[in-house]
Tab-separated table of C-alpha atoms in Angstrom:
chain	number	residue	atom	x	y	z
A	1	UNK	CA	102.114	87.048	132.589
A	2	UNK	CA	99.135	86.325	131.069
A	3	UNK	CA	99.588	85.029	127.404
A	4	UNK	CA	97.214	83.493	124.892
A	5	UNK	CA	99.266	81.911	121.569
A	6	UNK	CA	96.786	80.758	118.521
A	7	UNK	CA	98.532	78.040	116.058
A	8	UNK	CA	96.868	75.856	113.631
A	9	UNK	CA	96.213	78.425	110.638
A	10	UNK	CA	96.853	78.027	106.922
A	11	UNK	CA	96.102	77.406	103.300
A	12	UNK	CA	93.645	75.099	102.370
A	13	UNK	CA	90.603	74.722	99.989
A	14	UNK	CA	86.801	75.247	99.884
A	15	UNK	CA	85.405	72.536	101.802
A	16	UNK	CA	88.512	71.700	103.993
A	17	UNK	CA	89.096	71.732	107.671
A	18	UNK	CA	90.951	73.400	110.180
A	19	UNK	CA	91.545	73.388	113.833
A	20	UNK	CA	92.739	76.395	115.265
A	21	UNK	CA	94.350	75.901	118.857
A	22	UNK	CA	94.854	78.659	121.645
A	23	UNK	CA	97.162	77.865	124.704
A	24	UNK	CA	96.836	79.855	127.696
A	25	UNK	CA	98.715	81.084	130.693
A	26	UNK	CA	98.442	83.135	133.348
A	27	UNK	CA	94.599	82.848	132.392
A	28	UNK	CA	92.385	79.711	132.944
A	29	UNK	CA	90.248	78.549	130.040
A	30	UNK	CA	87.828	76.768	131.542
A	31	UNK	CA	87.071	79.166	134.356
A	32	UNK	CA	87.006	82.274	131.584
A	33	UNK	CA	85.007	83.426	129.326
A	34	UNK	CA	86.718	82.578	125.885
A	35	UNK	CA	85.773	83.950	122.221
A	36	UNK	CA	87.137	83.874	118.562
A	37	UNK	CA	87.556	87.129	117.053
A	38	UNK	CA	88.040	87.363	113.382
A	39	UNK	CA	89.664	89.778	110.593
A	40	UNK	CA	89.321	89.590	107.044
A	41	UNK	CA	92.163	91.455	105.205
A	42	UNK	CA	92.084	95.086	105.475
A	43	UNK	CA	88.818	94.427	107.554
A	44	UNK	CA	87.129	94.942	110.563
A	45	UNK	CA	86.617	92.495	113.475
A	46	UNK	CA	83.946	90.095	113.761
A	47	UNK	CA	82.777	87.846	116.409
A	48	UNK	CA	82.853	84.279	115.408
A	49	UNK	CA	81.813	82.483	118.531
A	50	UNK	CA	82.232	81.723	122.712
A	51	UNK	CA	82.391	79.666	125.049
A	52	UNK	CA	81.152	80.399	128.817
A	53	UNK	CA	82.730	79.121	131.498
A	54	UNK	CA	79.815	77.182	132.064
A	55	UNK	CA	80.094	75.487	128.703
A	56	UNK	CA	77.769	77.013	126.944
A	57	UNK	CA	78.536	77.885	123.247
A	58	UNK	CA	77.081	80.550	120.602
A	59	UNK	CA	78.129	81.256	117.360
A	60	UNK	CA	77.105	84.113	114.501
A	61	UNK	CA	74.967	82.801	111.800
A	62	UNK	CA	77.704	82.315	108.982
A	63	UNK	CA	79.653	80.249	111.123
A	64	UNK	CA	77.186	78.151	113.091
A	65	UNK	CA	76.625	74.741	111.709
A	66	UNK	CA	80.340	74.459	110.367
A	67	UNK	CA	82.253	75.679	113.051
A	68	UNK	CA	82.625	74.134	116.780
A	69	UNK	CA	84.410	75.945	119.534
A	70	UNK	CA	85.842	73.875	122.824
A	71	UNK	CA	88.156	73.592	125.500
A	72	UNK	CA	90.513	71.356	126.763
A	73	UNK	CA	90.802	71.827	130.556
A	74	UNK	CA	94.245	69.566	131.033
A	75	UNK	CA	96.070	71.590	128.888
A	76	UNK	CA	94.378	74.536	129.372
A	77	UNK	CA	93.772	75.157	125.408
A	78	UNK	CA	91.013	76.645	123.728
A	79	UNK	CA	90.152	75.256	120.483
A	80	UNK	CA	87.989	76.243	117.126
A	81	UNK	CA	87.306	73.469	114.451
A	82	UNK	CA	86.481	74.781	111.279
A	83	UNK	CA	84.617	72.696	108.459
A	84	UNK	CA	83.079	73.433	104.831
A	85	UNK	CA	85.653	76.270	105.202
A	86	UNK	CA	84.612	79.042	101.998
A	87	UNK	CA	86.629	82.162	100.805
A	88	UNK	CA	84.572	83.811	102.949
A	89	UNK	CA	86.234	82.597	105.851
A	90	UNK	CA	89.574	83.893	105.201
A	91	UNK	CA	90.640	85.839	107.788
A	92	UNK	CA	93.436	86.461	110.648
A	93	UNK	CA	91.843	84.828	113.599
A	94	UNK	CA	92.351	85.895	117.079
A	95	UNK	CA	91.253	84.142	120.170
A	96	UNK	CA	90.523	86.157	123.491
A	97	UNK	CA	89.092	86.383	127.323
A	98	UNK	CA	85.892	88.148	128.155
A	99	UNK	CA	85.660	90.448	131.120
A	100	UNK	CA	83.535	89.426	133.411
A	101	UNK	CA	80.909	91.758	134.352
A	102	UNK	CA	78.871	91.887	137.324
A	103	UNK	CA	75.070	91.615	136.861
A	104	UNK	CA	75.943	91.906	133.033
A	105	UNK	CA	76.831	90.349	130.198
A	106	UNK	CA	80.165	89.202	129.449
A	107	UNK	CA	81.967	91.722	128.392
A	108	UNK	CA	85.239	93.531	126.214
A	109	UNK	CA	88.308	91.108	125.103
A	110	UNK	CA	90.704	92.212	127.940
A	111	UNK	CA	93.598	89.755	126.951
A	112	UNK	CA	94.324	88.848	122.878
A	113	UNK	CA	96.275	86.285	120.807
A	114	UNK	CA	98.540	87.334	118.092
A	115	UNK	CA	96.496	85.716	115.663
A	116	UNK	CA	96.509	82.672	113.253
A	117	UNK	CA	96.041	83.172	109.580
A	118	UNK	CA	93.716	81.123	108.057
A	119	UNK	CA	93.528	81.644	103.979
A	120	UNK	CA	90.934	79.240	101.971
A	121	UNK	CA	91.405	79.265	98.300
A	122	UNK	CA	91.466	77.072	94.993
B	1	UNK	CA	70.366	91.328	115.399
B	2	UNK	CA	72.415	94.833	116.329
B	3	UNK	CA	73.567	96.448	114.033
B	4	UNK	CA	76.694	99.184	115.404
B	5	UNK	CA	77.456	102.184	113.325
B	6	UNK	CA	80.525	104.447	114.077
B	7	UNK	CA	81.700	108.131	112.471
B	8	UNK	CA	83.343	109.098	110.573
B	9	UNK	CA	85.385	106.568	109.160
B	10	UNK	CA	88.415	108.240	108.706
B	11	UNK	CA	89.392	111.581	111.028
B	12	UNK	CA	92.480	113.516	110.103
B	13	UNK	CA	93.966	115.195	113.304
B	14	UNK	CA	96.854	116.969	114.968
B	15	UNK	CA	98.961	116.233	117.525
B	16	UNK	CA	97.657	118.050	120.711
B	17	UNK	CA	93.813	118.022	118.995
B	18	UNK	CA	90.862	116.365	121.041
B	19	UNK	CA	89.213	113.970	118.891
B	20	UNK	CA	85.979	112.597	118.851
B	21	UNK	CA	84.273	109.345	117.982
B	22	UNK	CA	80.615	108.604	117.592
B	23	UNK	CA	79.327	104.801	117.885
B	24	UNK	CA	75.658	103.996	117.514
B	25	UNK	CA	73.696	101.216	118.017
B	26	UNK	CA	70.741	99.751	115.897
B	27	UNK	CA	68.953	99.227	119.417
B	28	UNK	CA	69.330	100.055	123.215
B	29	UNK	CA	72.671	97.805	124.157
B	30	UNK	CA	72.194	99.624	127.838
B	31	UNK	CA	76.241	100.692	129.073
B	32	UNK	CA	76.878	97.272	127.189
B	33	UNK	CA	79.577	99.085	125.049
B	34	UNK	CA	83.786	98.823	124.804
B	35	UNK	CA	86.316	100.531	122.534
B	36	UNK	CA	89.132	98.906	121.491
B	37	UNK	CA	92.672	100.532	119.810
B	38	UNK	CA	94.170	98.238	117.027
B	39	UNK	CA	97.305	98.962	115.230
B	40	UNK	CA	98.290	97.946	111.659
B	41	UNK	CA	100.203	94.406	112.473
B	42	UNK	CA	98.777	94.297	116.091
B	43	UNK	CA	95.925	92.621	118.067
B	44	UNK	CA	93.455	95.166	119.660
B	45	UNK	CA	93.441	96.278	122.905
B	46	UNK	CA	91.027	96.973	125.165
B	47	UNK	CA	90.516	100.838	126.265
B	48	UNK	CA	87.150	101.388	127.773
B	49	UNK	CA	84.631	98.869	129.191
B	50	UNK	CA	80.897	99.604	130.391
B	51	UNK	CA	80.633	102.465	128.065
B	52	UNK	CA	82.764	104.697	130.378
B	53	UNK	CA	85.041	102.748	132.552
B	54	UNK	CA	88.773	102.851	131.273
B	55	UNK	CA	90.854	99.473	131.492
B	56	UNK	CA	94.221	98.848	133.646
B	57	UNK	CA	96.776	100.494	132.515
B	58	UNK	CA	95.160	102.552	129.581
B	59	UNK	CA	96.307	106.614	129.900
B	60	UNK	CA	93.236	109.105	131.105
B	61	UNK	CA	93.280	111.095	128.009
B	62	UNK	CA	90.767	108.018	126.666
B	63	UNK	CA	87.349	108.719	127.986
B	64	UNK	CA	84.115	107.093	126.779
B	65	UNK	CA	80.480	108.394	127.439
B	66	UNK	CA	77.058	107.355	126.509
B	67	UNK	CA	74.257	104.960	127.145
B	68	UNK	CA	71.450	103.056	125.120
B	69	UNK	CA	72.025	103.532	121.310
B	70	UNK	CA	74.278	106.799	121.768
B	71	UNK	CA	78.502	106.132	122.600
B	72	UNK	CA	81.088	108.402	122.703
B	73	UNK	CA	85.245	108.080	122.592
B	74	UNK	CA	87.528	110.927	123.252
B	75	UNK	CA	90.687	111.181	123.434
B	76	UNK	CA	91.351	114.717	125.310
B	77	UNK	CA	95.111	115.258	123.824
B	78	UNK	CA	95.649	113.337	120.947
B	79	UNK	CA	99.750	111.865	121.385
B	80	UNK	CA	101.125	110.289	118.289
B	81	UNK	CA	101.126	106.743	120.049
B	82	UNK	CA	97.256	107.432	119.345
B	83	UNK	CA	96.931	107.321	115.735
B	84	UNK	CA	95.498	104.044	115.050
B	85	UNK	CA	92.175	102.397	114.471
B	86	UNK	CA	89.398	102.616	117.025
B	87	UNK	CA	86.184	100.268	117.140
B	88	UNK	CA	83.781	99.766	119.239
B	89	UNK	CA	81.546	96.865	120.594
B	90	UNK	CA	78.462	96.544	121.686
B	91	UNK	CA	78.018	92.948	124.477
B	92	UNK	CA	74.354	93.266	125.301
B	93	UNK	CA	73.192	90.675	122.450
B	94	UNK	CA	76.468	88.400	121.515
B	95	UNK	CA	78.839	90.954	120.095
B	96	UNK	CA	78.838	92.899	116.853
B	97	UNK	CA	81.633	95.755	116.300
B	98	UNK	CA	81.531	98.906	114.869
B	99	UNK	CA	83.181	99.124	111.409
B	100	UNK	CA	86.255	101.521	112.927
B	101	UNK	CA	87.406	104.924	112.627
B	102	UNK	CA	91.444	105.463	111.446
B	103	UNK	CA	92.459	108.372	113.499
B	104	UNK	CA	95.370	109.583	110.620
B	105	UNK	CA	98.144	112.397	110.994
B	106	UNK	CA	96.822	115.593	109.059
């Protein structure tokens, strides 16, 4: 069965830290295509950043800079570090695989985490 | 950066009713488009990839159309599994979703 289970959320201040963690199975993280999703409360989803399989990473523009998304092939584990954390960056976080597409892009989240909850306030 | 725009926001429907949802995109995002079914408390799920193509697994009531700047989701028979909240997601330039439409029970 192919599982991914985020961990690592919680309460902390503007200006702390946070890593989030994603274990994996049934699905290889290093050969995937593997992205953080976000949700504010009562929200929409936002992209927050990837990683290829080739180790490439992107990020969107509030998060780049303060956030760092990587991998840890030996126990298969995706990971997103988050620093300078703000209030904006409340949010349930989700972690995900991207299709694979053939000549294209990569593409839709076809498997999804639960979600960690990551709240920053005073 | 693209900018995806989906209507309306809210749709009241029946049971039984075929239901429609429009996504547009800022600029041309080619069939780079998916829809995705979330419900309150849940992760979303994947329904429709490439604009039209429906994922394992999802029922054939879901259909998407469209191409460019132009996307379409229906759902032929609406069930009431189906009353959720759909977004979609354009994948040509990073990926940016569409703000979501709750389908509700009228």
């Amino acid at each position: 069965e192919v599982q991914l289970v985020e961990s690592g959320g919680g309460l902390t201040r503007p200006g702390g830290s946070l890593r989030l963690s994603c274990a994996a199975s049934g699905v290889t993280v290093s050969r995937n295509h593997m992205t953080w999703v976000r949700q504010a409360p009562g929200k929409g989803l936002d992209w927050v950043a990837v990683i290829y399989s080739d180790g490439r990473t992107y990020y969107v523009d509030s998060v780049r800079g303060r956030f760092t998304i990587s991998r840890d092939t030996s126990e298969n584990t995706l990971y997103l570090q988050m620093d300078s954390l703000g209030a904006e960056d409340t949010a349930l976080y989700y972690c995900g695989s991207l299709k694979d597409t053939i000549g294209g892009p990569p593409g839709g989240m076809d498997v999804w985490g639960q979600g960690t909850t990551v709240a920053v306030s005073s | 950066d693209i900018q995806m725009t989906q209507s309306p926001s809210t749709l009241s429907a029946l049971v039984g009713d075929r239901v429609t949802i429009t996504c547009r995109a800022s600029q041309s995002v080619g069939p780079w488009l998916a829809w995705y079914q979330q419900k309150p408390g849940k992760a979303p799920k994947l329904l429709i990839y490439e604009a039209y193509n429906l994922e394992s697994g999802v029922p054939s009531r879901f259909s998407g159309s469209g191409s460019e700047t132009d996307f379409t989701l229906t759902i032929s028979t609406l069930q009431p599994d189906d009353f959720a909240t759909y977004y979609c997601q354009q994948y040509f330039s990073y990926w940016t979703f569409g703000q979501g439409t709750k389908v509700e029970i009228k």
